[in-house]
Coordinates of C-alpha atoms and ligand atoms in Angstrom, one line a residue:
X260 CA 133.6 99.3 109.4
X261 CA 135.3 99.7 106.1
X262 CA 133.2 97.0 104.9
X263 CA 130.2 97.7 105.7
X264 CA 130.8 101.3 104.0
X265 CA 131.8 99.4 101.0
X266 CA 128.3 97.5 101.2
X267 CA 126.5 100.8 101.3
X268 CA 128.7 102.5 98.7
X269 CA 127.4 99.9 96.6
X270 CA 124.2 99.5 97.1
X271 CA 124.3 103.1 96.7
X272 CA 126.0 102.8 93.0
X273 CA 123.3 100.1 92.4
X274 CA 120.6 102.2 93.5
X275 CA 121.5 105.4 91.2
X276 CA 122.4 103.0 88.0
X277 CA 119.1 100.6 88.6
X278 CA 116.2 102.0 90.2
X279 CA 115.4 106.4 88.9
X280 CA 115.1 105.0 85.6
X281 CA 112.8 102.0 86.8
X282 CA 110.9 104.4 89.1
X283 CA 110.2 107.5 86.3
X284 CA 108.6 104.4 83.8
X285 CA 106.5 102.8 86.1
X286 CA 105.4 106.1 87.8
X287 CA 101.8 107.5 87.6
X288 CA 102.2 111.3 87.7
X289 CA 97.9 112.0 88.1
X290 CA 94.6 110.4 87.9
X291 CA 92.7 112.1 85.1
X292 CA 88.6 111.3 85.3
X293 CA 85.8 111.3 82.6
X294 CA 83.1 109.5 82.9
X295 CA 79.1 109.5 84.7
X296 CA 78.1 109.1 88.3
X297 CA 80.4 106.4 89.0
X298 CA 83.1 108.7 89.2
X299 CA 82.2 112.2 89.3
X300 CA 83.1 113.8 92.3
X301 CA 80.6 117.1 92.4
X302 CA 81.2 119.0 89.2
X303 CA 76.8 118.5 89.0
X304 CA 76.4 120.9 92.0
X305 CA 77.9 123.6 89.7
X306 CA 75.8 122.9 86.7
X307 CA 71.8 123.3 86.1
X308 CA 70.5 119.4 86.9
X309 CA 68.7 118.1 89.3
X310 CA 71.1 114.9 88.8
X311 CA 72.6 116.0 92.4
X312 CA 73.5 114.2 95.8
X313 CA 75.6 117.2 97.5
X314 CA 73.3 116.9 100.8
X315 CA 73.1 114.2 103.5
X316 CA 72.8 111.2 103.6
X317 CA 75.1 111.0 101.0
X318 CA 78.8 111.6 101.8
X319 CA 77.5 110.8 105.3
X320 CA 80.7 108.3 105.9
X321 CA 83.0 110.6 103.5
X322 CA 85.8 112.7 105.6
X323 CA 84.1 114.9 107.9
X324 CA 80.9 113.6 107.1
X325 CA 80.6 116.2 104.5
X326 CA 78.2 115.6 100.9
X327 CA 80.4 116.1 98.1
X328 CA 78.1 115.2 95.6
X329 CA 79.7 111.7 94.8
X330 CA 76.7 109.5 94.8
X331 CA 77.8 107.4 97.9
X332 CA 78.1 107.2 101.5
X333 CA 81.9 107.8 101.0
X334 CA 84.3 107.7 98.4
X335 CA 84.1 106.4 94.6
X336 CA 86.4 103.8 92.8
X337 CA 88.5 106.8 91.2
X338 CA 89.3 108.2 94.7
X339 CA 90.5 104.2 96.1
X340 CA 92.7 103.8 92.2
X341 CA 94.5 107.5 92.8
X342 CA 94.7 106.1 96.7
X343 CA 96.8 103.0 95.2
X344 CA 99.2 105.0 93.0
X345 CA 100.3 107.0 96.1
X346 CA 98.4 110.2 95.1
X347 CA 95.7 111.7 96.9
X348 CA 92.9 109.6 98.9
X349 CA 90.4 112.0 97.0
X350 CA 90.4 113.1 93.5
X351 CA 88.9 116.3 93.3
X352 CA 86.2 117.5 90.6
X353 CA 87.3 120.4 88.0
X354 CA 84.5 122.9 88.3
X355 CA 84.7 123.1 91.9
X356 CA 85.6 126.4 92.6
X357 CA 87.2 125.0 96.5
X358 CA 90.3 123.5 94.7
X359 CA 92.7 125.0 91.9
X360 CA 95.3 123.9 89.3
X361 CA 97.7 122.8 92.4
X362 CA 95.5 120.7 93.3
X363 CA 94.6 119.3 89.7
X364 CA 97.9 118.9 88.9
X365 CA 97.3 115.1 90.8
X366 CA 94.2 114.5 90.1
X367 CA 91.0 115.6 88.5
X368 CA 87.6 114.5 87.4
X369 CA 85.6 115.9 84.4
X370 CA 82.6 113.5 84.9
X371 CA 79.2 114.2 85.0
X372 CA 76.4 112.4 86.7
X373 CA 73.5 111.3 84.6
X374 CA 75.8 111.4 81.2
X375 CA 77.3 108.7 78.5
X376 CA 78.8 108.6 75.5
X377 CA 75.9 109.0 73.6
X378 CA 75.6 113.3 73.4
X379 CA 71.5 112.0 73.9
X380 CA 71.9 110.6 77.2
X381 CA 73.4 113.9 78.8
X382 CA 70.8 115.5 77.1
X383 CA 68.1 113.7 79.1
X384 CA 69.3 115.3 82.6
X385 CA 71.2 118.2 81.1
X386 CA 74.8 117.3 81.9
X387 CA 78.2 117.5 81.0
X388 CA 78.3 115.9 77.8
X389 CA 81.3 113.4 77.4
X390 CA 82.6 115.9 74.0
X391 CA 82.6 118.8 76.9
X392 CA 84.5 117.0 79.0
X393 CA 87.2 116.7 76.9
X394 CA 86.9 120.2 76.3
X395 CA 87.3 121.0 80.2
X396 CA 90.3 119.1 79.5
X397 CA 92.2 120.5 76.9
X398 CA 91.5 123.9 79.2
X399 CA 93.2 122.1 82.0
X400 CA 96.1 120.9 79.7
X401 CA 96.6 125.3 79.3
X402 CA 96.8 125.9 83.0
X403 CA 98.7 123.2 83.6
X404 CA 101.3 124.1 81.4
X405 CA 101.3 127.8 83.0
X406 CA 101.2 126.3 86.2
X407 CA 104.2 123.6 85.8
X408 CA 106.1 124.8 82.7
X409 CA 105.7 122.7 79.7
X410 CA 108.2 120.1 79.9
X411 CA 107.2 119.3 83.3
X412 CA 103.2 119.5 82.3
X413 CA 104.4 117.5 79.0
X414 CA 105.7 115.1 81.6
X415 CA 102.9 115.1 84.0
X416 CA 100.4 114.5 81.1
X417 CA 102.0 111.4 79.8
X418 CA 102.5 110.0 82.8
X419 CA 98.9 110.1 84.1
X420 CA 96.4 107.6 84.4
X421 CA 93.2 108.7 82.0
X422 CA 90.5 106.6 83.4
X423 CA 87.2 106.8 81.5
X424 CA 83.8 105.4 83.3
X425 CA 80.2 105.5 81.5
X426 CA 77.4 103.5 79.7
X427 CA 75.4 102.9 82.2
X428 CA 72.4 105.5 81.5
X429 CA 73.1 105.3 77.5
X430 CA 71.1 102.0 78.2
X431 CA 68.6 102.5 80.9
X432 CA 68.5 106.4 81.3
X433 CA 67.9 106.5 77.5
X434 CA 67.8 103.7 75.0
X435 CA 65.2 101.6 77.6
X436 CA 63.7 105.2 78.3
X437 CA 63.5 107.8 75.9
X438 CA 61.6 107.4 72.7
X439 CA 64.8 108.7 70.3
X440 CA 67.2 106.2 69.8
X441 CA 65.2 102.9 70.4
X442 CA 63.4 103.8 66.9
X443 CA 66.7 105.0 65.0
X444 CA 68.3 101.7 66.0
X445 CA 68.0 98.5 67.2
X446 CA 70.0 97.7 70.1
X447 CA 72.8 96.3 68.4
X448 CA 73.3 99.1 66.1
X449 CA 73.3 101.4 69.3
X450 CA 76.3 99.6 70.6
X451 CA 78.3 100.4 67.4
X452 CA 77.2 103.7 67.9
X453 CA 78.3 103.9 71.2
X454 CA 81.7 101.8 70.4
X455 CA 82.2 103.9 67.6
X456 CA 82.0 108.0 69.7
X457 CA 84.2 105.6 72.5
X458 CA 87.0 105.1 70.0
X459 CA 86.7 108.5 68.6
X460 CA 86.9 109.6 72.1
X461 CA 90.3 107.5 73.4
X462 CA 91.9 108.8 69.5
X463 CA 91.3 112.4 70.2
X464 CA 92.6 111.7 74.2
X465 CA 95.8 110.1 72.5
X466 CA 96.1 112.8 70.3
X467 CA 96.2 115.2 73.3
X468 CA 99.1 113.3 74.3
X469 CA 97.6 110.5 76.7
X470 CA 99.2 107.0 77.2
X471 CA 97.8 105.1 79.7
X472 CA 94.1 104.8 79.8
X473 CA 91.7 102.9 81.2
X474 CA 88.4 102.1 79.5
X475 CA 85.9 100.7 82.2
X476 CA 83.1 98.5 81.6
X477 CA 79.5 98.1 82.2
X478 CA 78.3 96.6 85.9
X479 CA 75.7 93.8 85.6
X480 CA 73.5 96.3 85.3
X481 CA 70.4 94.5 85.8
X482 CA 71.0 93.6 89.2
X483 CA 70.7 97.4 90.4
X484 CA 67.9 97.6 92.8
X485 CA 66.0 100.1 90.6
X486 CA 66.0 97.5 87.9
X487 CA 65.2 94.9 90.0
X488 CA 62.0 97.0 91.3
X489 CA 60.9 97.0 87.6
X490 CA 61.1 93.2 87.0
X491 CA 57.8 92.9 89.0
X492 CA 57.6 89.6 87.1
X493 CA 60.7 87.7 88.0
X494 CA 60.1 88.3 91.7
X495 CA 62.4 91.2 91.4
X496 CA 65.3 89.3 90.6
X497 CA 68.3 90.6 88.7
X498 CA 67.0 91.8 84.9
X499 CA 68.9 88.6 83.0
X500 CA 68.2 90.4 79.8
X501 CA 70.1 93.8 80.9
X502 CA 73.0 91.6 82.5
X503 CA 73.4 90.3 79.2
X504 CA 73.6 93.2 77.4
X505 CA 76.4 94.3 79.5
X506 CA 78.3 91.4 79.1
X507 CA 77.5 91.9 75.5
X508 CA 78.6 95.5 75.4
X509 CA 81.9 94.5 77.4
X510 CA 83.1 92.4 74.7
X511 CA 82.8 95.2 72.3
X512 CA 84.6 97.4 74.6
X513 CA 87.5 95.1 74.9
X514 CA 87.7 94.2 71.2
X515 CA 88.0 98.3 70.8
X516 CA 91.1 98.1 73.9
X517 CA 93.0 95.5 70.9
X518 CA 92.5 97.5 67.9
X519 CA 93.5 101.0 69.5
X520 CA 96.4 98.8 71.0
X521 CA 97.5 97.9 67.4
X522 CA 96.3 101.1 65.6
X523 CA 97.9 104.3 67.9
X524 CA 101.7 104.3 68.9
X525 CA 102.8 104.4 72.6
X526 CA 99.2 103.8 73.8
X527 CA 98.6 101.2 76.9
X528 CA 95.2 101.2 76.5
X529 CA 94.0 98.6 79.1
X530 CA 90.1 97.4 80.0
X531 CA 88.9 97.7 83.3
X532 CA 85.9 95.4 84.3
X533 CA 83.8 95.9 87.2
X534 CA 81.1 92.9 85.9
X535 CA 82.4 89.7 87.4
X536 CA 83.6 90.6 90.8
X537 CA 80.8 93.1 91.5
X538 CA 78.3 90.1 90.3
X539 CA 80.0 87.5 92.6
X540 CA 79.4 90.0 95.5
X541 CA 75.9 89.9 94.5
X542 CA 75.6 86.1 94.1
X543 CA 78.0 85.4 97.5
X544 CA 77.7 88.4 99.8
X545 CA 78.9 86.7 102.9
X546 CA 82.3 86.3 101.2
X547 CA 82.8 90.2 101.4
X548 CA 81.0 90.4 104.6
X549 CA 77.8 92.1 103.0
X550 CA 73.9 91.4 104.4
X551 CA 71.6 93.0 101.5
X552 CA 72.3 92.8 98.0
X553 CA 68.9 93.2 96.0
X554 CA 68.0 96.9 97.7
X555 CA 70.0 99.7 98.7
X556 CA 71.0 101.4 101.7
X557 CA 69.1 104.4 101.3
X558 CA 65.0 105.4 102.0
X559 CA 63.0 102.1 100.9
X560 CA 65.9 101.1 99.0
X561 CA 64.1 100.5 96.2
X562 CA 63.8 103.3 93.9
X563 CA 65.4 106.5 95.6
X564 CA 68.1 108.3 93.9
X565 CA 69.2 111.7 93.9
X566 CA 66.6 114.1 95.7
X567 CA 64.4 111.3 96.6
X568 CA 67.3 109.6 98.8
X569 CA 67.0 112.9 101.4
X570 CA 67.8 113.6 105.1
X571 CA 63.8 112.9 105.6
X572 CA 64.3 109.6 103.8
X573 CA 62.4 106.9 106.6
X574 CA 64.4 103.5 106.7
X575 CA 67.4 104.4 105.6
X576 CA 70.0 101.7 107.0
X577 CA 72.3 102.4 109.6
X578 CA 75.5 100.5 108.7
X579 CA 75.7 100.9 104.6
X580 CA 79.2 98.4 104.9
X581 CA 76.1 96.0 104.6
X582 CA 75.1 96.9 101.9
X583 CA 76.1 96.3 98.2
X584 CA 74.2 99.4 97.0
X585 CA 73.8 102.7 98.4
X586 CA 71.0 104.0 96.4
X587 CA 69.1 102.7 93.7
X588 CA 71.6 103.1 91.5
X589 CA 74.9 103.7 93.0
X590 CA 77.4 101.2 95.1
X591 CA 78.1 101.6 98.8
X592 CA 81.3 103.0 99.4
X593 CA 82.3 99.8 100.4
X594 CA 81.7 98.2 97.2
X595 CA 84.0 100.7 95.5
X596 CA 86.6 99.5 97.3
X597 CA 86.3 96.1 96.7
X598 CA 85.6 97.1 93.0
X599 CA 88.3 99.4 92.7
X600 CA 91.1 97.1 94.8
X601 CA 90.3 94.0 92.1
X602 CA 90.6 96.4 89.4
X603 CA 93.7 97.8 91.0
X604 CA 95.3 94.2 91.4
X605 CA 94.1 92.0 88.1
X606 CA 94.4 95.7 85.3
X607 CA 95.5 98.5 87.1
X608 CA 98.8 97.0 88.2
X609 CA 100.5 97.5 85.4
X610 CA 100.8 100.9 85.3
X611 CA 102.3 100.8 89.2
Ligands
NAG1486 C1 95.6 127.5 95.0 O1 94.9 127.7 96.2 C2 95.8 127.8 97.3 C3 95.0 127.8 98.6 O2 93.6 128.0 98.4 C4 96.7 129.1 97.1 O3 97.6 129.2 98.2 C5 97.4 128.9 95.9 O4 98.2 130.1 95.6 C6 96.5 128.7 94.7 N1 97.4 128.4 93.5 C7 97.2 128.8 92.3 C8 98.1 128.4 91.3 O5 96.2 129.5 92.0
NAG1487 C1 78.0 115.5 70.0 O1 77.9 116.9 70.1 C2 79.1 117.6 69.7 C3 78.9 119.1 69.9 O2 77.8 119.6 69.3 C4 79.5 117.2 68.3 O3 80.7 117.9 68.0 C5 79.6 115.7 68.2 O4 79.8 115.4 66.8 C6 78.3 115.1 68.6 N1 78.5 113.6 68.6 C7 77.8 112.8 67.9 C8 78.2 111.4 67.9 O5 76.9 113.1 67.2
NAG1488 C1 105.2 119.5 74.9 O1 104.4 118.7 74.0 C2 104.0 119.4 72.9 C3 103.0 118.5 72.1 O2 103.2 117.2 72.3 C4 105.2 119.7 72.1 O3 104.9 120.5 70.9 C5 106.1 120.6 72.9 O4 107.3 120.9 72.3 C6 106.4 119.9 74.2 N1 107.2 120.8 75.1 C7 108.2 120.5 75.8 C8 108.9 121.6 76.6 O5 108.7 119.4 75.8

């Protein structure tokens, strides 16, 4: 079949002239993690806090049932968006003493539950500050280089996806909580604040030699069943004022995405924003096949977090694919993926 070899030799040729070069570009080499809860995989259980969830129920649908200290029932967006680039299903956090630089050298999360940008806010609960994080980093950046070589690690660094995922708690673990910044500014002002350590923050990345980075953005916040418990007079309803501020917030975050676009060279800086699809699951769970939207999974589902959502908890559900929220605070692991798969197709997809 002389022509039929031909056919192959060709595709062949058109394979080696077309495709490495397309393949190497669009390649992501690692999933690289700072952020709070939403994406911290267990680098808490190694740290002084009591901001913790390394015991059951939580991780109880996670491989092997096993508490991992993500605040879930499974896995967290990060684990579903390193899932989608053909990496590992899990990304695995840095001071976790079970995994080492070959297993880093994929994927790793710095983030810390219970912090923000704001170096207040991860005083509150005595976590990793977001600064820190990038410290843990630049110490990773070291082994990696011993571990792969340079050119490779110079490789494996550019190539990865930095995703970064906080703000949350700056607003209702601090601002809405702690006396401090609510008298040094007004809410606005805190914003700039905040925009202003986030662009610091994605500079100094860049300057480490990042490319690709996703900046996520705030979840209507005021629709987590904790803040709902709170709004005693709106018949617990979602907290309109707290939705808007995220939606406020959001804008800032993507105005920040444009100028770092213009103002650093070689970044793809893109914004990732979990508010409307999360929100329409709230508005239209039957569409996704959820039941309860306004409490969570675990305990009473109205309050528990942390400690309080505990093996002894009474009424925790039974089926948390439900369920929009796990806890009080923190998605299903169900919601991730629906979270994560949206961000994945409408942001993320560039980078595949
Ligand atoms: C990482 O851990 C694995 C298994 O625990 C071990 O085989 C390997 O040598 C370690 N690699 C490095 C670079 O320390
Ligand atoms: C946060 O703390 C670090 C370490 O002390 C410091 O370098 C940084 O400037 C602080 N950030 C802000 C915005 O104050
Ligand atoms: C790796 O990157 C650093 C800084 O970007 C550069 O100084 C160094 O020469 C690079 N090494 C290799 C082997 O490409």
């Amino acid at each position: 079949m002389p022509y039929m070899a031909f056919l192959c030799l060709l595709l062949l040729v058109s394979l080696l002239l077309s495709s490495p070069r397309t393949i190497t570009e669009a390649k992501v080499s690692a999933v690289i993690v700072f952020g709070d809860s939403s994406v911290d995989a267990g680098n808490n259980n190694f740290i002084p806090t009591i901001a913790r969830s390394n015991f059951l129920p939580y991780g109880r649908d996670f491989v092997g049932g096993k508490a991992t200290g993500r605040f879930s029932n499974g896995r967290i967006p990060t684990d579903f968006i390193s899932e989608a680039f053909g990496l590992k299903p899990t990304v695995p956090a840095y001071l976790d003493p079970a995994y080492n630089i070959s297993d880093f050298a994929s994927g790793v999360t710095f983030a810390s539950a219970g912090t923000g940008y704001d170096n207040a806010t991860s005083d509150v609960l005595s976590v990793i500050p977001l600064w820190k994080q990038l410290e843990y980093y630049k110490e990773y950046q070291a082994k990696l280089i011993a571990y792969q070589g340079s050119a490779t690690a110079n490789e494996t660094m550019k190539e990865a996806l930095y995703v970064m995922s906080l703000g949350t708690n700056d607003f209702l673990e601090n601002y809405y909580t702690m006396p401090g910044r609510s008298s040094q500014y007004n809410i606005q002002q805190y914003q700039d604040f905040l925009i202003g350590i986030a662009g610091g923050f994605i500079e100094k990345l860049h300057g480490l030699g990042a490319r690709k980075i996703s900046l996520g953005g705030l979840p209507p916040m005021g629709c987590l069943p904790l803040e709902r418990t709170r709004n005693v007079f709106g018949s617990n309803d979602c907290m309109e004022s707290y939705n808007n501020l995220a939606v406020d917030f959001n804008k800032k975050l993507e105005a920040l995405t444009v100028k770092l676009n213009k103002d650093l060279p070689d970044i793809e800086l893109v914004f990732s924003n979990p508010y409307y699809v999360l929100l329409q699951a709230i508005k239209k769970p039957s569409l996704y096949g959820f039941d309860v939207t306004s409490t969570a999974c675990c305990a009473t589902g109205i309050f528990e977090m942390g400690y309080a959502c505990n093996r002894n908890s009474l009424f925790t559900c039974t089926d948390a694919n439900k369920y929009i929220f796990w806890d009080s605070f923190h998605p299903t692991q169900k919601t991730n993926q629906i979270v994560s798969g949206y961000v994945v197709k409408n942001v993320l997809s560039q980078f595949l």
